[in-house]
Amino acid sequence: MSQDPGLASWLQLALTPGLGPATFRSLLQQFGLPQAILARRRAELASLVSPAVLAALDSEEVSQAVARAHAWADQPGHFVITLADETYPRPLLEIPDPPALLYARGRVELLSRSALAVVGSRNATLQGEANAQTMAKALSEAGLTIVSGLALGIDAAAHRGGLGGAGSTIAVLGTGIDIVYPQRNAALAAEIATRGLLVSEFPLGTAPAGPNFPRRNRLISGLARGCLVVEAALASGSLITARAAADQGREVFAMPGSIHSPLAKGCHALIKSGAKLVESADDVLAELSGFRASGYASTTKQAPAPESGLLAHMGHDPVDVDALCSRAGLSADQVSSELLRLELAGRVAALPGGLYQRLEKAERR
Amino acid sequence: MSQDPGLASWLQLALTPGLGPATFRSLLQQFGLPQAILARRRAELASLVSPAVLAALDSEEVSQAVARAHAWADQPGHFVITLADETYPRPLLEIPDPPALLYARGRVELLSRSALAVVGSRNATLQGEANAQTMAKALSEAGLTIVSGLALGIDAAAHRGGLGGAGSTIAVLGTGIDIVYPQRNAALAAEIATRGLLVSEFPLGTAPAGPNFPRRNRLISGLARGCLVVEAALASGSLITARAAADQGREVFAMPGSIHSPLAKGCHALIKSGAKLVESADDVLAELSGFRASGYASTTKQAPAPESGLLAHMGHDPVDVDALCSRAGLSADQVSSELLRLELAGRVAALPGGLYQRLEKAERR
């Protein structure tokens, strides 16, 4: 990432205090890529940027912040992904306010997977956490990457469930990517940085601050094809994420509960206004059926790896063992053991109902 | 009722074994009222009725059954209501297979009220029964008559709740109206016969028999403007009632629960297929708003009772105290105390949100 000669310019603009994503996008629109923007005389930028921000742009503080970001990005498994990068998650290009750049740590290829947001209350019940984890694990096993916000309660349970399946998990932080918040999730964050992916749009060192969390929620929903709310009170951040999901054209899912549970009321309100009621992973998968086929396919330009014999007989739709036997001319035993091998290799996902689905191999860098 | 000279003919046709409601309606269509049908030569009826049924029609058994029904209907509070009777519930005229006659016991005027079916599992949880009773009471207090099937569990709780409000309750039996089933609900049935209404389409003495219960369910939903299911397993009679409600163009409502409760699964299935999720009485009332205005108004031809001053200022739409003050030129205190008096007299219902609605006074006979 840090070898990219343009990255310094992206960072310089992104790290200038007062130069927000909307202004950044306006500059890109008017002047082209960051290198071209910065090559302009400063007076030319004045139509879009205030004098104070222009002064900050070439300040020593920003220069130091750029150097720190470069140093951070030089470490293994650390990435700075810009709007112009082919790794930039395509679903975010559909939302009205995509961040100019993302800091990411971990398995960056997860950004090209079909994903589901799973969010909910920080003060969840034990049963709610168990439900979130079970559901996230089943969906991850079906190939969906679980996106959440690393909060206590439902978020943490969703990440744990996601780590338990092939889809893994993405945590979108409301702080700088080098800050762990809340501290009680430090071990979980470390595990996600290794086996999943941490993502943040905020500059390194950004401490926890109220407004950044609801702002961050649009990325949780934006990265995903749908948003499942598991336990939420009527006034809760999870409902902000669900509303963002609906505004972004994502499916909204909610898990029902007792009419006497305050933590079911948010979910019930969502269902009343059109969210899909979810009792099981199947309910989500049914709505997202063919999620690989219509989903956000890998944008890698690498030549595809040669396909195993069985993969060549799998289209993009789920298929059962019997159909594969007849297509490939193999016995059920042969097909089953090959499927197991492909599943372990992350090339195939086992879906509910004895179906199997081919996974696109997304290798990025 | 028994003074009606035509009633004997209605009973003779209805009580003839093998002459079902569909044949009965065909005969009415072709030959007119029962007296006219029976005045025909039997050979003329042979196009619609088999020889065996024709023989039964004039049998001693049927004659005795008619006499028993007359004797039953002669008792105070007992009614036999025919399709031609103005007391016959109008909502049933909208369903494809209205019974030719109904046996009723109790406050027959309840048949002209806006009603809601509340049904559910016989093996309900204690919480489910409490929910059903609380919900039914609140809806009855808002003026809706609660219709159910006198089964154990949710049905019984719904009837008890209905008895607790002005709307009261109607129990539609799957047996003859002179049979109490199940026996454990004998005391409840007696209370409904006094303060509510028992209804059956089956001849006197009809013992409990499997097929009669699902058949009866179409009347539970048919008498009502909507059907609320409180706790139901996936394969349950309550779902038959809910399907009948949907087929009859009634609203379907369902109460959610834990995803781990087998008795929530039926409700969740209904919500997934479009039923309204219900947490509170308000959720039902919101869907049936203006239920008096558009509902099945009384068909009585009696002169309306003279209206209190305030009633004259209430239309059929819900209205708040402020609006009534300005319409009637009274103080808020005066309006409130008059509203309370009218509410206690059953002339006005208090709705959620501080609204009041005029109730039609339905006196039948």
Short mmCIF file of N, CA, C and O in Angstrom, two decimals, chain A residues 217-328:
data_model
loop_
_atom_site.label_atom_id
_atom_site.label_comp_id
_atom_site.label_asym_id
_atom_site.label_seq_id
_atom_site.Cartn_x
_atom_site.Cartn_y
_atom_site.Cartn_z
N ASN A 217 -21.95 4.01 11.67
CA ASN A 217 -22.98 2.98 11.40
C ASN A 217 -23.33 2.86 9.92
O ASN A 217 -23.71 1.79 9.46
N ARG A 218 -23.23 3.97 9.18
CA ARG A 218 -23.57 3.89 7.75
C ARG A 218 -22.62 2.97 7.00
O ARG A 218 -22.96 2.43 5.94
N LEU A 219 -21.39 2.80 7.54
CA LEU A 219 -20.44 1.89 6.89
C LEU A 219 -20.75 0.44 7.24
O LEU A 219 -20.56 -0.45 6.41
N ILE A 220 -21.23 0.21 8.46
CA ILE A 220 -21.61 -1.15 8.85
C ILE A 220 -22.69 -1.66 7.89
O ILE A 220 -22.60 -2.74 7.33
N SER A 221 -23.72 -0.84 7.70
CA SER A 221 -24.78 -1.26 6.78
C SER A 221 -24.32 -1.17 5.33
O SER A 221 -24.67 -2.02 4.50
N GLY A 222 -23.51 -0.17 5.05
CA GLY A 222 -23.08 0.04 3.67
C GLY A 222 -22.21 -1.07 3.12
O GLY A 222 -22.23 -1.36 1.92
N LEU A 223 -21.42 -1.70 3.99
CA LEU A 223 -20.56 -2.79 3.55
C LEU A 223 -21.34 -4.07 3.30
O LEU A 223 -20.83 -5.01 2.70
N ALA A 224 -22.61 -4.10 3.76
CA ALA A 224 -23.36 -5.35 3.79
C ALA A 224 -24.52 -5.34 2.82
O ALA A 224 -24.95 -4.30 2.34
N ARG A 225 -25.03 -6.53 2.52
CA ARG A 225 -26.21 -6.63 1.65
C ARG A 225 -27.49 -6.51 2.46
O ARG A 225 -28.57 -6.32 1.92
N GLY A 226 -27.37 -6.67 3.77
CA GLY A 226 -28.53 -6.55 4.62
C GLY A 226 -28.08 -6.31 6.03
O GLY A 226 -26.88 -6.45 6.35
N CYS A 227 -29.01 -5.96 6.89
CA CYS A 227 -28.69 -5.67 8.28
C CYS A 227 -29.68 -6.39 9.18
O CYS A 227 -30.88 -6.19 9.07
N LEU A 228 -29.13 -7.26 10.04
CA LEU A 228 -29.97 -8.00 10.99
C LEU A 228 -29.83 -7.38 12.37
O LEU A 228 -28.72 -7.26 12.88
N VAL A 229 -30.94 -6.98 12.96
CA VAL A 229 -30.92 -6.42 14.31
C VAL A 229 -31.38 -7.50 15.29
O VAL A 229 -32.46 -8.06 15.14
N VAL A 230 -30.52 -7.78 16.27
CA VAL A 230 -30.80 -8.77 17.30
C VAL A 230 -30.88 -8.03 18.63
O VAL A 230 -29.87 -7.55 19.11
N GLU A 231 -32.01 -7.92 19.22
CA GLU A 231 -32.23 -7.18 20.46
C GLU A 231 -31.84 -5.71 20.33
O GLU A 231 -30.68 -5.36 20.19
N ALA A 232 -32.83 -4.85 20.40
CA ALA A 232 -32.57 -3.41 20.39
C ALA A 232 -33.73 -2.70 21.07
O ALA A 232 -34.89 -3.05 20.85
N ALA A 233 -33.39 -1.75 21.92
CA ALA A 233 -34.44 -0.93 22.54
C ALA A 233 -34.99 0.03 21.49
O ALA A 233 -34.46 0.13 20.37
N LEU A 234 -36.06 0.71 21.84
CA LEU A 234 -36.70 1.59 20.85
C LEU A 234 -35.79 2.74 20.43
O LEU A 234 -35.76 3.11 19.27
N ALA A 235 -35.07 3.32 21.38
CA ALA A 235 -34.14 4.38 21.02
C ALA A 235 -32.74 3.80 21.10
O ALA A 235 -32.18 3.66 22.18
N SER A 236 -32.21 3.39 19.99
CA SER A 236 -30.91 2.72 20.05
C SER A 236 -30.14 2.93 18.76
O SER A 236 -30.72 3.14 17.69
N GLY A 237 -28.83 2.87 18.89
CA GLY A 237 -27.96 3.03 17.74
C GLY A 237 -28.20 1.98 16.67
O GLY A 237 -28.00 2.23 15.48
N SER A 238 -28.66 0.81 17.12
CA SER A 238 -28.91 -0.25 16.14
C SER A 238 -30.00 0.16 15.16
O SER A 238 -29.98 -0.22 13.99
N LEU A 239 -30.96 0.92 15.65
CA LEU A 239 -32.03 1.35 14.75
C LEU A 239 -31.50 2.40 13.76
O LEU A 239 -31.99 2.51 12.65
N ILE A 240 -30.48 3.16 14.18
CA ILE A 240 -29.82 4.08 13.24
C ILE A 240 -29.17 3.28 12.11
O ILE A 240 -29.29 3.61 10.93
N THR A 241 -28.50 2.20 12.50
CA THR A 241 -27.88 1.36 11.48
C THR A 241 -28.93 0.75 10.56
O THR A 241 -28.77 0.71 9.34
N ALA A 242 -30.04 0.30 11.17
CA ALA A 242 -31.11 -0.30 10.35
C ALA A 242 -31.70 0.74 9.40
O ALA A 242 -32.00 0.43 8.24
N ARG A 243 -31.86 1.97 9.89
CA ARG A 243 -32.41 3.01 9.02
C ARG A 243 -31.43 3.31 7.88
O ARG A 243 -31.82 3.46 6.72
N ALA A 244 -30.14 3.37 8.23
CA ALA A 244 -29.13 3.58 7.19
C ALA A 244 -29.21 2.47 6.16
O ALA A 244 -29.15 2.71 4.95
N ALA A 245 -29.36 1.23 6.65
CA ALA A 245 -29.46 0.08 5.73
C ALA A 245 -30.63 0.27 4.77
O ALA A 245 -30.50 0.10 3.56
N ALA A 246 -31.79 0.64 5.32
CA ALA A 246 -32.97 0.83 4.48
C ALA A 246 -32.72 1.96 3.47
O ALA A 246 -33.05 1.82 2.29
N ASP A 247 -32.14 3.06 3.95
CA ASP A 247 -31.86 4.19 3.06
C ASP A 247 -30.90 3.79 1.94
O ASP A 247 -30.95 4.33 0.83
N GLN A 248 -30.01 2.86 2.26
CA GLN A 248 -29.02 2.43 1.27
C GLN A 248 -29.57 1.31 0.38
O GLN A 248 -28.82 0.74 -0.43
N GLY A 249 -30.83 0.96 0.56
CA GLY A 249 -31.43 -0.10 -0.26
C GLY A 249 -31.05 -1.49 0.17
O GLY A 249 -31.20 -2.45 -0.58
N ARG A 250 -30.54 -1.62 1.41
CA ARG A 250 -30.20 -2.95 1.92
C ARG A 250 -31.44 -3.57 2.55
O ARG A 250 -32.32 -2.87 3.05
N GLU A 251 -31.47 -4.90 2.60
CA GLU A 251 -32.53 -5.59 3.32
C GLU A 251 -32.38 -5.34 4.82
O GLU A 251 -31.26 -5.30 5.33
N VAL A 252 -33.49 -5.18 5.51
CA VAL A 252 -33.44 -5.08 6.97
C VAL A 252 -34.12 -6.31 7.56
O VAL A 252 -35.20 -6.71 7.13
N PHE A 253 -33.44 -6.92 8.52
CA PHE A 253 -33.93 -8.12 9.19
C PHE A 253 -33.99 -7.84 10.69
O PHE A 253 -33.15 -7.11 11.21
N ALA A 254 -34.94 -8.43 11.37
CA ALA A 254 -34.99 -8.24 12.82
C ALA A 254 -35.48 -9.52 13.48
O ALA A 254 -36.31 -10.24 12.94
N MET A 255 -34.94 -9.77 14.67
CA MET A 255 -35.29 -10.97 15.42
C MET A 255 -36.36 -10.62 16.45
O MET A 255 -36.15 -9.71 17.25
N PRO A 256 -37.49 -11.32 16.46
CA PRO A 256 -38.55 -10.97 17.40
C PRO A 256 -38.25 -11.48 18.80
O PRO A 256 -37.32 -12.26 19.01
N GLY A 257 -39.05 -11.06 19.74
CA GLY A 257 -38.92 -11.55 21.11
C GLY A 257 -40.22 -11.33 21.85
O GLY A 257 -41.24 -10.97 21.25
N SER A 258 -40.17 -11.55 23.14
CA SER A 258 -41.36 -11.37 23.97
C SER A 258 -41.87 -9.93 23.87
O SER A 258 -41.08 -8.99 23.81
N ILE A 259 -43.19 -9.78 23.88
CA ILE A 259 -43.75 -8.42 23.86
C ILE A 259 -43.44 -7.69 25.16
O ILE A 259 -43.65 -6.49 25.25
N HIS A 260 -42.93 -8.40 26.17
CA HIS A 260 -42.60 -7.76 27.44
C HIS A 260 -41.13 -7.38 27.54
O HIS A 260 -40.71 -6.81 28.53
N SER A 261 -40.34 -7.74 26.54
CA SER A 261 -38.91 -7.44 26.59
C SER A 261 -38.63 -6.07 25.97
O SER A 261 -38.89 -5.86 24.79
N PRO A 262 -38.07 -5.15 26.76
CA PRO A 262 -37.74 -3.82 26.19
C PRO A 262 -36.76 -3.95 25.02
O PRO A 262 -36.76 -3.13 24.12
N LEU A 263 -35.95 -5.01 25.04
CA LEU A 263 -34.95 -5.18 23.99
C LEU A 263 -35.52 -5.83 22.74
O LEU A 263 -34.82 -6.03 21.74
N ALA A 264 -36.79 -6.18 22.78
CA ALA A 264 -37.44 -6.66 21.54
C ALA A 264 -38.18 -5.52 20.85
O ALA A 264 -38.50 -5.61 19.67
N LYS A 265 -38.42 -4.45 21.59
CA LYS A 265 -39.29 -3.39 21.04
C LYS A 265 -38.71 -2.74 19.78
O LYS A 265 -39.45 -2.44 18.83
N GLY A 266 -37.40 -2.55 19.77
CA GLY A 266 -36.79 -1.97 18.58
C GLY A 266 -36.94 -2.90 17.38
O GLY A 266 -37.27 -2.46 16.27
N CYS A 267 -36.74 -4.19 17.63
CA CYS A 267 -36.90 -5.18 16.55
C CYS A 267 -38.35 -5.23 16.07
O CYS A 267 -38.61 -5.29 14.87
N HIS A 268 -39.28 -5.20 16.99
CA HIS A 268 -40.69 -5.25 16.60
C HIS A 268 -41.07 -4.00 15.80
O HIS A 268 -41.83 -4.10 14.82
N ALA A 269 -40.53 -2.86 16.20
CA ALA A 269 -40.82 -1.63 15.45
C ALA A 269 -40.31 -1.77 14.01
O ALA A 269 -40.97 -1.36 13.05
N LEU A 270 -39.14 -2.37 13.86
CA LEU A 270 -38.60 -2.57 12.52
C LEU A 270 -39.49 -3.50 11.70
O LEU A 270 -39.76 -3.25 10.53
N ILE A 271 -39.93 -4.60 12.32
CA ILE A 271 -40.78 -5.55 11.59
C ILE A 271 -42.09 -4.88 11.18
O ILE A 271 -42.56 -5.05 10.06
N LYS A 272 -42.63 -4.06 12.08
CA LYS A 272 -43.87 -3.35 11.73
C LYS A 272 -43.66 -2.44 10.53
O LYS A 272 -44.59 -2.23 9.75
N SER A 273 -42.46 -1.89 10.41
CA SER A 273 -42.26 -0.98 9.28
C SER A 273 -41.61 -1.69 8.09
O SER A 273 -41.05 -1.04 7.22
N GLY A 274 -41.68 -3.02 8.09
CA GLY A 274 -41.32 -3.72 6.86
C GLY A 274 -40.09 -4.61 6.93
O GLY A 274 -39.78 -5.30 5.96
N ALA A 275 -39.37 -4.60 8.06
CA ALA A 275 -38.21 -5.50 8.16
C ALA A 275 -38.68 -6.95 8.15
O ALA A 275 -39.79 -7.26 8.57
N LYS A 276 -37.82 -7.83 7.63
CA LYS A 276 -38.15 -9.25 7.60
C LYS A 276 -37.94 -9.86 8.98
O LYS A 276 -36.88 -9.68 9.59
N LEU A 277 -38.91 -10.61 9.44
CA LEU A 277 -38.77 -11.33 10.71
C LEU A 277 -37.83 -12.52 10.52
O LEU A 277 -38.01 -13.30 9.59
N VAL A 278 -36.85 -12.64 11.41
CA VAL A 278 -35.84 -13.69 11.28
C VAL A 278 -35.85 -14.58 12.51
O VAL A 278 -35.65 -14.10 13.63
N GLU A 279 -36.10 -15.87 12.29
CA GLU A 279 -36.00 -16.86 13.37
C GLU A 279 -34.74 -17.69 13.23
O GLU A 279 -34.26 -18.26 14.19
N SER A 280 -34.25 -17.81 12.01
CA SER A 280 -33.13 -18.72 11.75
C SER A 280 -32.31 -18.16 10.60
O SER A 280 -32.77 -17.28 9.86
N ALA A 281 -31.10 -18.71 10.46
CA ALA A 281 -30.24 -18.27 9.36
C ALA A 281 -30.93 -18.46 8.01
O ALA A 281 -30.76 -17.66 7.09
N ASP A 282 -31.73 -19.51 7.91
CA ASP A 282 -32.43 -19.77 6.65
C ASP A 282 -33.30 -18.58 6.23
O ASP A 282 -33.44 -18.31 5.04
N ASP A 283 -33.89 -17.91 7.21
CA ASP A 283 -34.76 -16.77 6.87
C ASP A 283 -33.96 -15.67 6.17
O ASP A 283 -34.47 -14.99 5.28
N VAL A 284 -32.70 -15.50 6.60
CA VAL A 284 -31.85 -14.49 5.96
C VAL A 284 -31.41 -14.98 4.58
O VAL A 284 -31.51 -14.26 3.58
N LEU A 285 -30.97 -16.23 4.55
CA LEU A 285 -30.44 -16.77 3.28
C LEU A 285 -31.52 -16.80 2.21
O LEU A 285 -31.23 -16.58 1.03
N ALA A 286 -32.76 -17.06 2.63
CA ALA A 286 -33.85 -17.10 1.65
C ALA A 286 -34.01 -15.74 0.96
O ALA A 286 -34.25 -15.67 -0.24
N GLU A 287 -33.86 -14.68 1.73
CA GLU A 287 -34.00 -13.33 1.16
C GLU A 287 -32.81 -12.96 0.29
O GLU A 287 -32.94 -12.19 -0.66
N LEU A 288 -31.64 -13.47 0.67
CA LEU A 288 -30.42 -13.14 -0.07
C LEU A 288 -30.06 -14.27 -1.02
O LEU A 288 -28.91 -14.42 -1.40
N SER A 289 -31.03 -15.06 -1.43
CA SER A 289 -30.72 -16.26 -2.20
C SER A 289 -29.97 -15.87 -3.46
O SER A 289 -30.22 -14.82 -4.06
N GLY A 290 -29.06 -16.72 -3.82
CA GLY A 290 -28.19 -16.39 -4.94
C GLY A 290 -27.25 -15.26 -4.60
O GLY A 290 -26.86 -14.50 -5.46
N PHE A 291 -26.92 -15.13 -3.29
CA PHE A 291 -26.17 -13.94 -2.90
C PHE A 291 -24.80 -13.90 -3.53
O PHE A 291 -24.24 -12.85 -3.72
N ARG A 292 -24.26 -15.06 -3.87
CA ARG A 292 -22.98 -15.03 -4.57
C ARG A 292 -23.17 -14.60 -6.02
O ARG A 292 -22.38 -13.84 -6.56
N ALA A 293 -24.24 -15.09 -6.60
CA ALA A 293 -24.47 -14.81 -8.01
C ALA A 293 -24.67 -13.32 -8.26
O ALA A 293 -24.07 -12.73 -9.17
N SER A 294 -25.50 -12.69 -7.43
CA SER A 294 -25.81 -11.29 -7.68
C SER A 294 -24.96 -10.38 -6.81
O SER A 294 -25.08 -9.18 -6.85
N GLY A 295 -24.11 -10.98 -5.98
CA GLY A 295 -23.40 -10.20 -4.97
C GLY A 295 -22.23 -9.43 -5.56
O GLY A 295 -22.07 -9.30 -6.77
N TYR A 296 -21.44 -8.92 -4.66
CA TYR A 296 -20.31 -8.09 -5.05
C TYR A 296 -19.13 -8.99 -5.31
O TYR A 296 -18.39 -9.36 -4.41
N ALA A 297 -18.96 -9.35 -6.52
CA ALA A 297 -17.92 -10.31 -6.87
C ALA A 297 -16.55 -9.66 -6.70
O ALA A 297 -16.42 -8.45 -6.68
N SER A 298 -15.59 -10.49 -6.56
CA SER A 298 -14.23 -10.00 -6.42
C SER A 298 -13.85 -9.12 -7.62
O SER A 298 -14.24 -9.38 -8.75
N THR A 299 -13.09 -8.08 -7.33
CA THR A 299 -12.67 -7.21 -8.43
C THR A 299 -11.22 -7.50 -8.82
O THR A 299 -10.62 -6.77 -9.58
N THR A 300 -10.71 -8.59 -8.25
CA THR A 300 -9.31 -8.90 -8.55
C THR A 300 -9.11 -9.09 -10.04
O THR A 300 -9.98 -9.60 -10.74
N LYS A 301 -7.96 -8.66 -10.51
CA LYS A 301 -7.68 -8.86 -11.93
C LYS A 301 -6.71 -10.01 -12.14
O LYS A 301 -6.27 -10.27 -13.25
N GLN A 302 -6.36 -10.71 -11.03
CA GLN A 302 -5.50 -11.87 -11.19
C GLN A 302 -6.22 -12.92 -12.03
O GLN A 302 -7.44 -13.02 -12.01
N ALA A 303 -5.43 -13.71 -12.73
CA ALA A 303 -6.02 -14.82 -13.47
C ALA A 303 -6.65 -15.76 -12.45
O ALA A 303 -6.07 -16.02 -11.40
N PRO A 304 -7.83 -16.28 -12.74
CA PRO A 304 -8.45 -17.19 -11.79
C PRO A 304 -7.63 -18.47 -11.65
O PRO A 304 -7.02 -18.94 -12.62
N ALA A 305 -7.60 -18.98 -10.43
CA ALA A 305 -6.88 -20.23 -10.20
C ALA A 305 -7.57 -21.34 -10.99
O ALA A 305 -8.77 -21.29 -11.21
N PRO A 306 -6.79 -22.34 -11.45
CA PRO A 306 -7.42 -23.43 -12.19
C PRO A 306 -8.44 -24.13 -11.30
O PRO A 306 -8.23 -24.28 -10.10
N GLU A 307 -9.54 -24.55 -11.87
CA GLU A 307 -10.61 -25.11 -11.06
C GLU A 307 -10.47 -26.60 -10.89
O GLU A 307 -10.08 -27.31 -11.82
N SER A 308 -10.79 -27.06 -9.71
CA SER A 308 -10.84 -28.50 -9.49
C SER A 308 -11.95 -29.06 -10.37
O SER A 308 -12.86 -28.34 -10.78
N GLY A 309 -11.88 -30.35 -10.65
CA GLY A 309 -12.89 -30.96 -11.51
C GLY A 309 -14.31 -30.67 -11.06
O GLY A 309 -15.17 -30.32 -11.87
N LEU A 310 -14.53 -30.75 -9.76
CA LEU A 310 -15.89 -30.59 -9.27
C LEU A 310 -16.35 -29.14 -9.40
O LEU A 310 -17.51 -28.87 -9.75
N LEU A 311 -15.46 -28.18 -9.12
CA LEU A 311 -15.84 -26.76 -9.22
C LEU A 311 -16.35 -26.43 -10.61
O LEU A 311 -17.25 -25.61 -10.77
N ALA A 312 -15.71 -27.07 -11.62
CA ALA A 312 -16.12 -26.80 -12.99
C ALA A 312 -17.58 -27.20 -13.21
O ALA A 312 -18.23 -26.70 -14.13
N HIS A 313 -18.09 -28.09 -12.36
CA HIS A 313 -19.48 -28.53 -12.51
C HIS A 313 -20.45 -27.75 -11.63
O HIS A 313 -21.64 -28.03 -11.61
N MET A 314 -19.90 -26.79 -10.87
CA MET A 314 -20.78 -25.97 -10.02
C MET A 314 -20.95 -24.60 -10.67
O MET A 314 -19.97 -23.93 -10.96
N GLY A 315 -22.17 -24.20 -10.90
CA GLY A 315 -22.41 -22.84 -11.36
C GLY A 315 -22.38 -21.92 -10.16
O GLY A 315 -21.69 -22.18 -9.18
N HIS A 316 -23.11 -20.84 -10.22
CA HIS A 316 -23.15 -19.92 -9.09
C HIS A 316 -24.36 -20.17 -8.21
O HIS A 316 -24.52 -19.54 -7.19
N ASP A 317 -25.23 -21.09 -8.61
CA ASP A 317 -26.40 -21.38 -7.79
C ASP A 317 -26.11 -22.56 -6.89
O ASP A 317 -25.31 -23.43 -7.22
N PRO A 318 -26.76 -22.58 -5.72
CA PRO A 318 -26.57 -23.72 -4.82
C PRO A 318 -27.01 -25.01 -5.52
O PRO A 318 -27.91 -25.01 -6.34
N VAL A 319 -26.33 -26.09 -5.15
CA VAL A 319 -26.57 -27.35 -5.85
C VAL A 319 -26.44 -28.47 -4.83
O VAL A 319 -25.74 -28.32 -3.82
N ASP A 320 -27.15 -29.57 -5.02
CA ASP A 320 -27.02 -30.66 -4.05
C ASP A 320 -26.10 -31.76 -4.57
O ASP A 320 -25.67 -31.75 -5.73
N VAL A 321 -25.78 -32.69 -3.67
CA VAL A 321 -24.80 -33.72 -3.98
C VAL A 321 -25.27 -34.57 -5.16
O VAL A 321 -24.50 -34.90 -6.07
N ASP A 322 -26.56 -34.92 -5.17
CA ASP A 322 -27.07 -35.75 -6.26
C ASP A 322 -26.84 -35.12 -7.62
O ASP A 322 -26.38 -35.78 -8.57
N ALA A 323 -27.14 -33.82 -7.70
CA ALA A 323 -26.97 -33.13 -8.98
C ALA A 323 -25.50 -33.14 -9.40
O ALA A 323 -25.17 -33.35 -10.57
N LEU A 324 -24.61 -32.96 -8.39
CA LEU A 324 -23.18 -32.96 -8.71
C LEU A 324 -22.70 -34.33 -9.18
O LEU A 324 -21.86 -34.43 -10.07
N CYS A 325 -23.24 -35.38 -8.55
CA CYS A 325 -22.87 -36.74 -8.96
C CYS A 325 -23.18 -36.92 -10.45
O CYS A 325 -22.34 -37.40 -11.22
N SER A 326 -24.40 -36.52 -10.83
CA SER A 326 -24.78 -36.79 -12.22
C SER A 326 -24.02 -35.87 -13.17
O SER A 326 -23.62 -36.28 -14.26
N ARG A 327 -23.76 -34.61 -12.74
CA ARG A 327 -23.02 -33.72 -13.63
C ARG A 327 -21.58 -34.17 -13.83
O ARG A 327 -21.03 -34.10 -14.92
N ALA A 328 -20.96 -34.63 -12.72
CA ALA A 328 -19.52 -34.93 -12.77
C ALA A 328 -19.26 -36.40 -13.07
O ALA A 328 -18.12 -36.80 -13.31
#
